[in-house]
Coordinates of C-alpha atoms in Angstrom, one line a residue:
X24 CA 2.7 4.0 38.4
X25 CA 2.6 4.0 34.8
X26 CA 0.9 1.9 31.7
X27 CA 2.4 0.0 29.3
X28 CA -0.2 -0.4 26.3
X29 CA 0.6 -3.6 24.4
X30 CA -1.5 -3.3 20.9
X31 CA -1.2 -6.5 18.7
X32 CA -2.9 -4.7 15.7
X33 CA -5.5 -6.9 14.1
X34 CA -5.3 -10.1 16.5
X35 CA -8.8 -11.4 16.5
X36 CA -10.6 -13.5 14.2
X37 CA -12.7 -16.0 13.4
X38 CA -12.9 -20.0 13.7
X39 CA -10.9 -21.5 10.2
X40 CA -11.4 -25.1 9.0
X41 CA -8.0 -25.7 8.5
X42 CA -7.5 -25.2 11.7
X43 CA -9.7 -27.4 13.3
X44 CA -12.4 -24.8 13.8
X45 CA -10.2 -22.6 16.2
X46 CA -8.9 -19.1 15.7
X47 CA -4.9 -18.7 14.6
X48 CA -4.4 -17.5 17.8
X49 CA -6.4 -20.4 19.3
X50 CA -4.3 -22.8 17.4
X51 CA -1.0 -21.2 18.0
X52 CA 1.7 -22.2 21.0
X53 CA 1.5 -19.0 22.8
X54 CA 3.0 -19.8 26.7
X55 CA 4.0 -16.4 27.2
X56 CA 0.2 -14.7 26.4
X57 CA -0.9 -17.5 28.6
X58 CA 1.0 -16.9 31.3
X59 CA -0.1 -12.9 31.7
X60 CA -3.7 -14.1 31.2
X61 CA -2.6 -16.4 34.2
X62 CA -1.5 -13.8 36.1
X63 CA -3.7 -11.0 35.7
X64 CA -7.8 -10.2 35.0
X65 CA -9.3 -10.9 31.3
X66 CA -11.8 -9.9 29.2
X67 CA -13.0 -9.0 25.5
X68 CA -12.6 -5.7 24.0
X69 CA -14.5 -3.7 21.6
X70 CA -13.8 0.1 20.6
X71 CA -17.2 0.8 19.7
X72 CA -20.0 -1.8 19.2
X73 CA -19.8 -5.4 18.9
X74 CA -20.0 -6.5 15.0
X75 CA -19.4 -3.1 13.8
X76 CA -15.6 -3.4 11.8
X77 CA -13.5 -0.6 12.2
X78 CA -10.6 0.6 10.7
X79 CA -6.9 0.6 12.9
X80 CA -6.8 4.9 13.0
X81 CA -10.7 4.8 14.3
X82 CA -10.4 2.1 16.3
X83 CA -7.2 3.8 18.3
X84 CA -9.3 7.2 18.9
X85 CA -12.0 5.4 20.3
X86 CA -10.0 3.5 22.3
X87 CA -7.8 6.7 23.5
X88 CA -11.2 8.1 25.2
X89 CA -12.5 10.0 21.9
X90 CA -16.1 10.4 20.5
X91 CA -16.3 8.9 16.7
X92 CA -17.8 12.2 15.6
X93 CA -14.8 14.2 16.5
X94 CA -12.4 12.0 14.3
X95 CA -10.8 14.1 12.0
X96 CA -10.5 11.6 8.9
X97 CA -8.3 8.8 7.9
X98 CA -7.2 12.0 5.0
X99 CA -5.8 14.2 7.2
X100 CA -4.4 12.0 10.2
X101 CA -2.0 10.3 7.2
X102 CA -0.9 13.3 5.7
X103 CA -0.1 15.0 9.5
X104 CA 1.7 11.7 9.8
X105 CA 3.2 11.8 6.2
X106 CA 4.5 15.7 7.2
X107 CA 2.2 16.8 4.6
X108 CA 1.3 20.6 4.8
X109 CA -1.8 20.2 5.4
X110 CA -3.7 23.6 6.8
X111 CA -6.8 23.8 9.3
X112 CA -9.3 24.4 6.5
X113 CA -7.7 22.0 3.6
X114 CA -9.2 18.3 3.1
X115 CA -7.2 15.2 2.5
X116 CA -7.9 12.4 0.7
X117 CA -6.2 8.8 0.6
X118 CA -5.8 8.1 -3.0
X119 CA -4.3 5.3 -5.3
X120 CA -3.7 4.5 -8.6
X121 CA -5.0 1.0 -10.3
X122 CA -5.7 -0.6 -13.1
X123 CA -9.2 -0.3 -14.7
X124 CA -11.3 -1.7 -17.8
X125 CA -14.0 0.6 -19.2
X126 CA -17.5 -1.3 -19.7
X127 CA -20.0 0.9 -21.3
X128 CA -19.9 4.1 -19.4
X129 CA -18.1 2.6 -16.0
X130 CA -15.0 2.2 -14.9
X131 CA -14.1 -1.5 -13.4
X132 CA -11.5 -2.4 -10.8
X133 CA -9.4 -5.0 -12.4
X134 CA -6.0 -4.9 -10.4
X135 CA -6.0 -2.9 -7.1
X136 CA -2.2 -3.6 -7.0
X137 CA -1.0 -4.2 -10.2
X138 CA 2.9 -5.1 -10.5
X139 CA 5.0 -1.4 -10.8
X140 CA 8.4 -0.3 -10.7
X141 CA 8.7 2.7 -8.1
X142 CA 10.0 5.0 -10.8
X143 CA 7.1 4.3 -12.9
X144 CA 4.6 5.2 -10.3
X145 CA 5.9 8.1 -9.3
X146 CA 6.5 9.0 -13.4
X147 CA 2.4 8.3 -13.4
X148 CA 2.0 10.4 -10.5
X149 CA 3.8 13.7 -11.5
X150 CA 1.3 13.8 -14.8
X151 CA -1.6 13.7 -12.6
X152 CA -0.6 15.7 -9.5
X153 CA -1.8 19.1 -10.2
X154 CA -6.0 19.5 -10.5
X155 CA -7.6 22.9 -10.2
X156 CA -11.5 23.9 -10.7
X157 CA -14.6 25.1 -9.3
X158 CA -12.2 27.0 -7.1
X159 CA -10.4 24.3 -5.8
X160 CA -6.8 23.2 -6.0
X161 CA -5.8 19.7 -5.8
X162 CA -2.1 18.2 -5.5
X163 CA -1.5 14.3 -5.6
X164 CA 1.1 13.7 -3.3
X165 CA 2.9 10.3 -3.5
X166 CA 3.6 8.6 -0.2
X167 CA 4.9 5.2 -1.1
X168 CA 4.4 2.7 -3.9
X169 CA 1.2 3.6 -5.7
X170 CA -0.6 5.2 -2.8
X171 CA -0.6 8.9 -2.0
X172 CA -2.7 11.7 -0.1
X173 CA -5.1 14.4 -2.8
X174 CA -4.6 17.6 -0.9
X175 CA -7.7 20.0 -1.7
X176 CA -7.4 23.5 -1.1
X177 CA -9.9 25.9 -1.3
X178 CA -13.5 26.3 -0.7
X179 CA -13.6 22.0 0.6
X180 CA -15.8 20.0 2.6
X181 CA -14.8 16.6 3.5
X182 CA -18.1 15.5 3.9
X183 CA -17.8 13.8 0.7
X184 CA -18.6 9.7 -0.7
X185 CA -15.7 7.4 -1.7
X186 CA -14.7 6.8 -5.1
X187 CA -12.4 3.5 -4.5
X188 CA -14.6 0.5 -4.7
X189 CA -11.4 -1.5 -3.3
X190 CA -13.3 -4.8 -4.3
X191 CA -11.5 -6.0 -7.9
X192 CA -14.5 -6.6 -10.0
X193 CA -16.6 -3.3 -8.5
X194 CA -16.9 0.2 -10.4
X195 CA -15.1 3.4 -10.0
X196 CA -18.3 5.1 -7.6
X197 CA -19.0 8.6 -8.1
X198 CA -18.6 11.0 -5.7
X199 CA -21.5 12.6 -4.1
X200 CA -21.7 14.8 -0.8
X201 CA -23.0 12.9 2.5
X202 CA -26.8 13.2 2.5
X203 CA -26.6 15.0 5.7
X204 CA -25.0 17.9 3.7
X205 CA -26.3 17.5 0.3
X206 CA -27.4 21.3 0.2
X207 CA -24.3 22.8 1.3
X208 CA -22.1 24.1 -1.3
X209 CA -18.9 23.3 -0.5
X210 CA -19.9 19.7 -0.3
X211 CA -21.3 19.9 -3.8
X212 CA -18.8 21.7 -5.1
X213 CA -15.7 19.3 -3.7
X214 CA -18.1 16.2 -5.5
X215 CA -17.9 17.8 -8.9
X216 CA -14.2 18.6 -8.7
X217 CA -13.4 15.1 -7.3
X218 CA -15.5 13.8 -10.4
X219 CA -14.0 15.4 -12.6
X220 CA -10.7 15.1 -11.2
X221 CA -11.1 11.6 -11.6
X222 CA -12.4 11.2 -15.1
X223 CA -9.5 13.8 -16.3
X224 CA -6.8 11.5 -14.4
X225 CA -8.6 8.4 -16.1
X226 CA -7.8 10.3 -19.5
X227 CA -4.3 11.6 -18.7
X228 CA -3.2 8.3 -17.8
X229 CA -4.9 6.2 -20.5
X230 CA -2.7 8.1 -22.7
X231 CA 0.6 7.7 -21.4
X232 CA 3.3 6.1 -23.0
X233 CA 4.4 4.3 -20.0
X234 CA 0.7 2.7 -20.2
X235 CA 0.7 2.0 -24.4
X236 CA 3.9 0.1 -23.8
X237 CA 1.9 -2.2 -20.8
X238 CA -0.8 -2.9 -23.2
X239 CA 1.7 -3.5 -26.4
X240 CA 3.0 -5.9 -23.8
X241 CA -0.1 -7.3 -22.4
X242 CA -0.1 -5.8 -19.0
X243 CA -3.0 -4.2 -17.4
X244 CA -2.7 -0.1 -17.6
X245 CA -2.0 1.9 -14.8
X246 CA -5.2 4.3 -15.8
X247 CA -7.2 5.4 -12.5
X248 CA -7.3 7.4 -9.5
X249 CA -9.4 6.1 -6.5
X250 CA -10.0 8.3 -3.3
X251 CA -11.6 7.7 -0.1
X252 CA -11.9 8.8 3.8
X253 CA -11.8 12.3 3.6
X254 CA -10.5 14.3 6.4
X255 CA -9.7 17.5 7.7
X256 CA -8.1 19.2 10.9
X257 CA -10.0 19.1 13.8
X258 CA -9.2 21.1 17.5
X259 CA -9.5 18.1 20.4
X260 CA -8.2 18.5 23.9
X261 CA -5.0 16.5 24.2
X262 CA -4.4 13.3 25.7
X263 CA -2.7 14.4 28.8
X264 CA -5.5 17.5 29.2
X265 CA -8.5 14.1 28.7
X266 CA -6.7 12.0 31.0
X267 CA -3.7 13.5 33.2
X268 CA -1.2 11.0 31.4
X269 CA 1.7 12.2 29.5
X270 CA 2.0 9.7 26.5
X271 CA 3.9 8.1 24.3
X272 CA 2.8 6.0 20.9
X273 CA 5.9 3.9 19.4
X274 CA 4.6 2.7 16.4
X275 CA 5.8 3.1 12.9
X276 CA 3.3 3.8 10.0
X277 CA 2.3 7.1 8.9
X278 CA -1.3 6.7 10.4
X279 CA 0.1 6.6 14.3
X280 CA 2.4 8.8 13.7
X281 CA -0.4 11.0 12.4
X282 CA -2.7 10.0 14.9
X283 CA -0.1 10.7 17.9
X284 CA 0.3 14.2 16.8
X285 CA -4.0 14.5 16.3
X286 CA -4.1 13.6 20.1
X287 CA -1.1 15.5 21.0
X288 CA 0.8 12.2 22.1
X289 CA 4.5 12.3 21.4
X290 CA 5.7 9.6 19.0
X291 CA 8.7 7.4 18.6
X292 CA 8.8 6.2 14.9
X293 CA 10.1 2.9 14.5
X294 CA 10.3 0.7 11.3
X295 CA 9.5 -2.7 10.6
X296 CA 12.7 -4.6 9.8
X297 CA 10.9 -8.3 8.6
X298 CA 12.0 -9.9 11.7
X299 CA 8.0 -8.9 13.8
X300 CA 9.8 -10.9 17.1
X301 CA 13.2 -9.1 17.1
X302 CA 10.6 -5.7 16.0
X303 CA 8.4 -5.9 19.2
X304 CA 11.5 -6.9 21.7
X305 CA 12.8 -3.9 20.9
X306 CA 9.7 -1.6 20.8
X307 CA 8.9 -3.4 24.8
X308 CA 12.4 -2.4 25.7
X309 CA 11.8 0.9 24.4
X310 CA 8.4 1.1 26.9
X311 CA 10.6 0.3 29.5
X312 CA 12.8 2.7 29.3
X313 CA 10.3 5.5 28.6
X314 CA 9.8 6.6 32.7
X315 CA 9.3 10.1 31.7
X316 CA 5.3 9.1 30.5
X317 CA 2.6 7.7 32.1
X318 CA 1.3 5.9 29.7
X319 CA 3.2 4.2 26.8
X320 CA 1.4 2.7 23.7
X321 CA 3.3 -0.2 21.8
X322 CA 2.4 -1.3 18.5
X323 CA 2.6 -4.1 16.0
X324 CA 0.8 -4.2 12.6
X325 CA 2.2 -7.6 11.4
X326 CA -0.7 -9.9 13.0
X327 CA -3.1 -7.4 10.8
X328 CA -1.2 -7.8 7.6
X329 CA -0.7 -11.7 8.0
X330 CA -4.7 -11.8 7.7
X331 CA -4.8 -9.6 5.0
X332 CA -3.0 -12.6 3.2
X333 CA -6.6 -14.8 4.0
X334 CA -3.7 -16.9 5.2
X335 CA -4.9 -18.1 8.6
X336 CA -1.5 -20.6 9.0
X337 CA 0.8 -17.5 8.1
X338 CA -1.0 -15.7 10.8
X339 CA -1.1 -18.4 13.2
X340 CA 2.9 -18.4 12.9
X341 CA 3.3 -14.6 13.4
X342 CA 1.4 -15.0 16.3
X343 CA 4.0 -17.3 17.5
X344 CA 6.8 -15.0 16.7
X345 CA 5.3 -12.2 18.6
X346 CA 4.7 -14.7 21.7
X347 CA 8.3 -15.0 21.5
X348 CA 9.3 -11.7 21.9
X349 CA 7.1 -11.1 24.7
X350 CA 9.1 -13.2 26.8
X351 CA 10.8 -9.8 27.3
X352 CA 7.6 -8.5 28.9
X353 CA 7.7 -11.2 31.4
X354 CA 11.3 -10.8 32.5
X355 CA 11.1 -6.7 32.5
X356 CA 7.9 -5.2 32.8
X357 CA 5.0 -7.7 34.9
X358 CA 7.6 -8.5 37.6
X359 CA 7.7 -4.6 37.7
X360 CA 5.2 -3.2 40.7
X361 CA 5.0 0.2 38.7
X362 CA 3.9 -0.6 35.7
X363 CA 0.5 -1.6 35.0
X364 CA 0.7 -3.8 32.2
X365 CA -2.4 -4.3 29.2
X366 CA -2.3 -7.0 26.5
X367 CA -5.3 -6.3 23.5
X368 CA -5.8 -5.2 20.0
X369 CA -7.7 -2.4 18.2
X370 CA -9.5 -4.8 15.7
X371 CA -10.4 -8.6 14.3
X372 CA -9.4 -9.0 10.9
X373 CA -10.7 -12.0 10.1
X374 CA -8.0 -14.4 7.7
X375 CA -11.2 -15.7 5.0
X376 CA -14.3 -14.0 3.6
X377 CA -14.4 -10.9 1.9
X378 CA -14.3 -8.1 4.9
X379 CA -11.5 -5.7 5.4
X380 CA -11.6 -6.2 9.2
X381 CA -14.4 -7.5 10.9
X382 CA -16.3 -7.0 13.9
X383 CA -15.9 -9.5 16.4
X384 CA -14.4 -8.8 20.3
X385 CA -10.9 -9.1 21.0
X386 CA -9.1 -10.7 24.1
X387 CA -7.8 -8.4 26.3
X388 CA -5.9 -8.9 29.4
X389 CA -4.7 -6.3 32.6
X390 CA -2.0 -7.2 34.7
X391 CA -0.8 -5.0 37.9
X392 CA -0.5 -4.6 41.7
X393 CA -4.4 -3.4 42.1
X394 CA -5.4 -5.6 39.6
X395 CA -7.7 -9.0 40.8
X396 CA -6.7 -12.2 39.2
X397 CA -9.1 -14.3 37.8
X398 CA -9.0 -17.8 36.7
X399 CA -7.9 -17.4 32.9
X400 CA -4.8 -19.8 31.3
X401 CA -5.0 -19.0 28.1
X402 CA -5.2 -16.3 26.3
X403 CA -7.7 -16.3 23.3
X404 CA -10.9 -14.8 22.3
X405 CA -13.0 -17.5 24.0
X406 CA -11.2 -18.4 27.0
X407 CA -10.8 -14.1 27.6
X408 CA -14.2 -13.8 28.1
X409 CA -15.2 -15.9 31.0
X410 CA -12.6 -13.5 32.7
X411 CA -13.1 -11.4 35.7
X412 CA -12.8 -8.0 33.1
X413 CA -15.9 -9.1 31.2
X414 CA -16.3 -6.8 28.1
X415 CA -14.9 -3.4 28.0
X416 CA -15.6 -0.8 25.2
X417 CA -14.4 2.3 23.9
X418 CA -13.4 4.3 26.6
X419 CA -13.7 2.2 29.1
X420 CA -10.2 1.1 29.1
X421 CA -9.0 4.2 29.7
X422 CA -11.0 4.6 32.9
X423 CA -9.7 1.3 34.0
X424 CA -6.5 2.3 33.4
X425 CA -6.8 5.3 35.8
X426 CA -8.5 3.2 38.0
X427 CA -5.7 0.7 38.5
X428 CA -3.1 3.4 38.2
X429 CA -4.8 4.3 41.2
X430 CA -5.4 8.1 39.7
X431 CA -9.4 7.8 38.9
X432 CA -11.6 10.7 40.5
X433 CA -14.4 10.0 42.3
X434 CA -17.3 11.3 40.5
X435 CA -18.5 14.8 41.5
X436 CA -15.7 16.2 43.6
X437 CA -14.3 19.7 41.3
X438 CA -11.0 20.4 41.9
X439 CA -10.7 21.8 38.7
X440 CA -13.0 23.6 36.5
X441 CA -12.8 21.1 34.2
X442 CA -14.8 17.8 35.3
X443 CA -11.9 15.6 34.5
X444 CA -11.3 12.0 35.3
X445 CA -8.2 11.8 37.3
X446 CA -7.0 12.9 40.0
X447 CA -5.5 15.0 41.4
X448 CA -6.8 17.4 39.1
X449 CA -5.2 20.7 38.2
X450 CA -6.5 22.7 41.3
X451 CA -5.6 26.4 41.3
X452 CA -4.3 27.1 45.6
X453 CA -5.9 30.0 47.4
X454 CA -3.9 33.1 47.6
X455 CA -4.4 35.1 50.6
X456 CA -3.3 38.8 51.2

């Protein structure tokens, strides 16, 4: 048997007035989500602890079995993704440029995406894009729009603040080492340079003529650099050493792709035409045809970026477009006795209030020939949880999904040296003379 991992990035959310009080997917026609929750066992999902909002990359390593103090950094799993080169003992940085108005001595957020011609950005971009102090080298490198990875290189920590406030309205934040490390001094010293990294860039792009001519014109400048989630490599044991699954993550965005290669899961990069239903059809016919893995990961961001709109109607309408393509999964994959089919999401984000994503549970449903059925119809975040799967966490899945791969271990036999999870493990056979 084999797993086909259905991730609708970003699903969950909360109750919306304009909706009558029900979620977007609540509110939406979604037959062909109901019928799997009909036909297979239900529950709520939460990659770490319910309430606690976590970002997509995070969220994913959790949910792939991983510990949240071995994740290597938002930073560094981009630019792997990005096909940065980016070194075991470098840190990366995500980093954007953005419009800012000086009060007094701070810098304030006006417009996190002001309106910018590509070669404008990147004509920003080159004048800030080498850095070098304190015995550190820094290079800005522009990955799309006005968004890029700050490469450090040299005596680096990544245990390091944020500078981007993100929120329009807050200040520029200066960067200080995590209090856990505030003695060491490679912490310090990647602060300082970050600072003045920052105030420099301020400076350099103040000044640009590309920026005057905005101003002349009454446009916001261009005329900051905000960084945050600092990462750097990390050595974890692979997915198929954790688990005994060979996998497969078809997803496009830089992050997955990044986070595939942190894991050691091969990747199948896919792009996001505008059409999400056409999109996932082809990404579930894709799973299908993937029999060399064990375990196939399919993802869709467009449920996610519909609630970063605070839109909950244009959300409850993608919804619908990805309930049509999973008709598919209906006609190829549950009739299928081999493949053990899961339905969830990594995350709520939530289509009103302030949060990036937010941390409620997300419905989750499992659908196989060892799987019980339980009395679900409809799948939502209410109706999930009186389901027979009750609420699963973090790593959990991926025990159930050995379990009704039929492949978990029974807890304390060894056949390995390794105390692994699955069976059969990777026994060594007696040699005799």
């Amino acid at each position: 048997m084999r797993c086909i991992l259905l991730l609708l990035d970003g699903l969950g959310d909360r109750s919306h007035s304009t909706l009558n009080g029900r979620t977007p997917l609540q509110a939406a026609h979604t037959p062909n989500l109901d019928k799997i929750a009909s036909l297979g066992m239900n529950g709520l999902f939460h990659a770490y602890l319910q309430g606690t909002a976590l970002p997509s990359e995070l969220a994913h390593f959790l949910m792939f079995g991983y510990r949240m103090e071995d994740f290597p950094g938002r930073g560094f799993v981009e630019a792997l993704g990005d096909g940065l080169d980016i070194r075991q003992d470098d840190v990366a940085l995500l980093a954007r440029i953005f419009s800012v108005t000086r009060q007094g001595q701070n810098l304030v957020l006006r417009h996190e995406k002001p309106s910018l011609e590509p070669q404008d950005c990147l004509a920003l971009l080159e004048k800030i894009r080498y850095f070098s102090r304190y015995g550190i080298d820094g290079e800005f490198f522009p990955t799309g729009g006005m968004g890029g990875i700050l490469r450090l290189r040299g005596k680096v920590s990544k245990a390091v603040t944020d500078s981007n406030p993100i929120i329009e309205g807050r200040p520029l934040m200066k960067v200080f080492p995590l209090r856990a490390m505030s003695d060491d001094p490679e912490a310090r010293n990647t602060a300082s340079f970050l600072n003045d990294y920052l105030r420099w860039s301020h400076r350099i792009l103040s000044e640009h003529p590309l920026n005057r001519r905005r101003v002349r014109a009454g446009l916001p400048a261009v005329n900051a650099v905000g960084t945050q989630r600092a990462g750097r490599m990390k050595r974890l044991p692979s997915f198929v050493d954790k688990w005994g699954l060979r996998g497969l993550m078809i997803a496009s965005g830089a992050v997955y792709h990044g986070l595939g290669q942190t894991i050691g899961m091969e990747t199948r990069k896919v792009r996001d035409t505008g059409d999400p239903g056409k999109d996932l059809q082809e990404r579930l016919a894709m799973a299908c045809e993937a029999k060399a893995f064990d375990f196939v990961h399919v993802h869709t961001k467009v449920a996610d970026e519909a609630a970063h709109t605070k839109n909950p109607l244009l959300k409850k309408q993608v919804i619908e477009s990805i309930d049509a393509a999973i008709a598919y999964a209906i006609e190829k994959i549950v009739p299928d006795d081999e493949i053990l089919f899961v339905v969830t999401a990594d995350h709520s984000t939530a289509s009103s209030g302030r949060m990036i994503h937010t941390g409620e549970t997300v419905p989750m449903v499992m659908l196989g020939k060892h799987v019980r059925r339980d009395a679900v119809e409809t799948f939502d975040e209410v109706s999930c949880a009186s389901g027979g799967l009750s609420l699963v966490r973090g790593k959990e899945l991926m025990y159930l999904v050995l379990n009704f791969l039929d492949r978990g271990k029974l807890w304390g036999l060894m056949d390995s040296p390794d105390d692994q999870p699955f069976t059969p493990g990777r026994a060594i056979p007696l040699e005799i003379d």
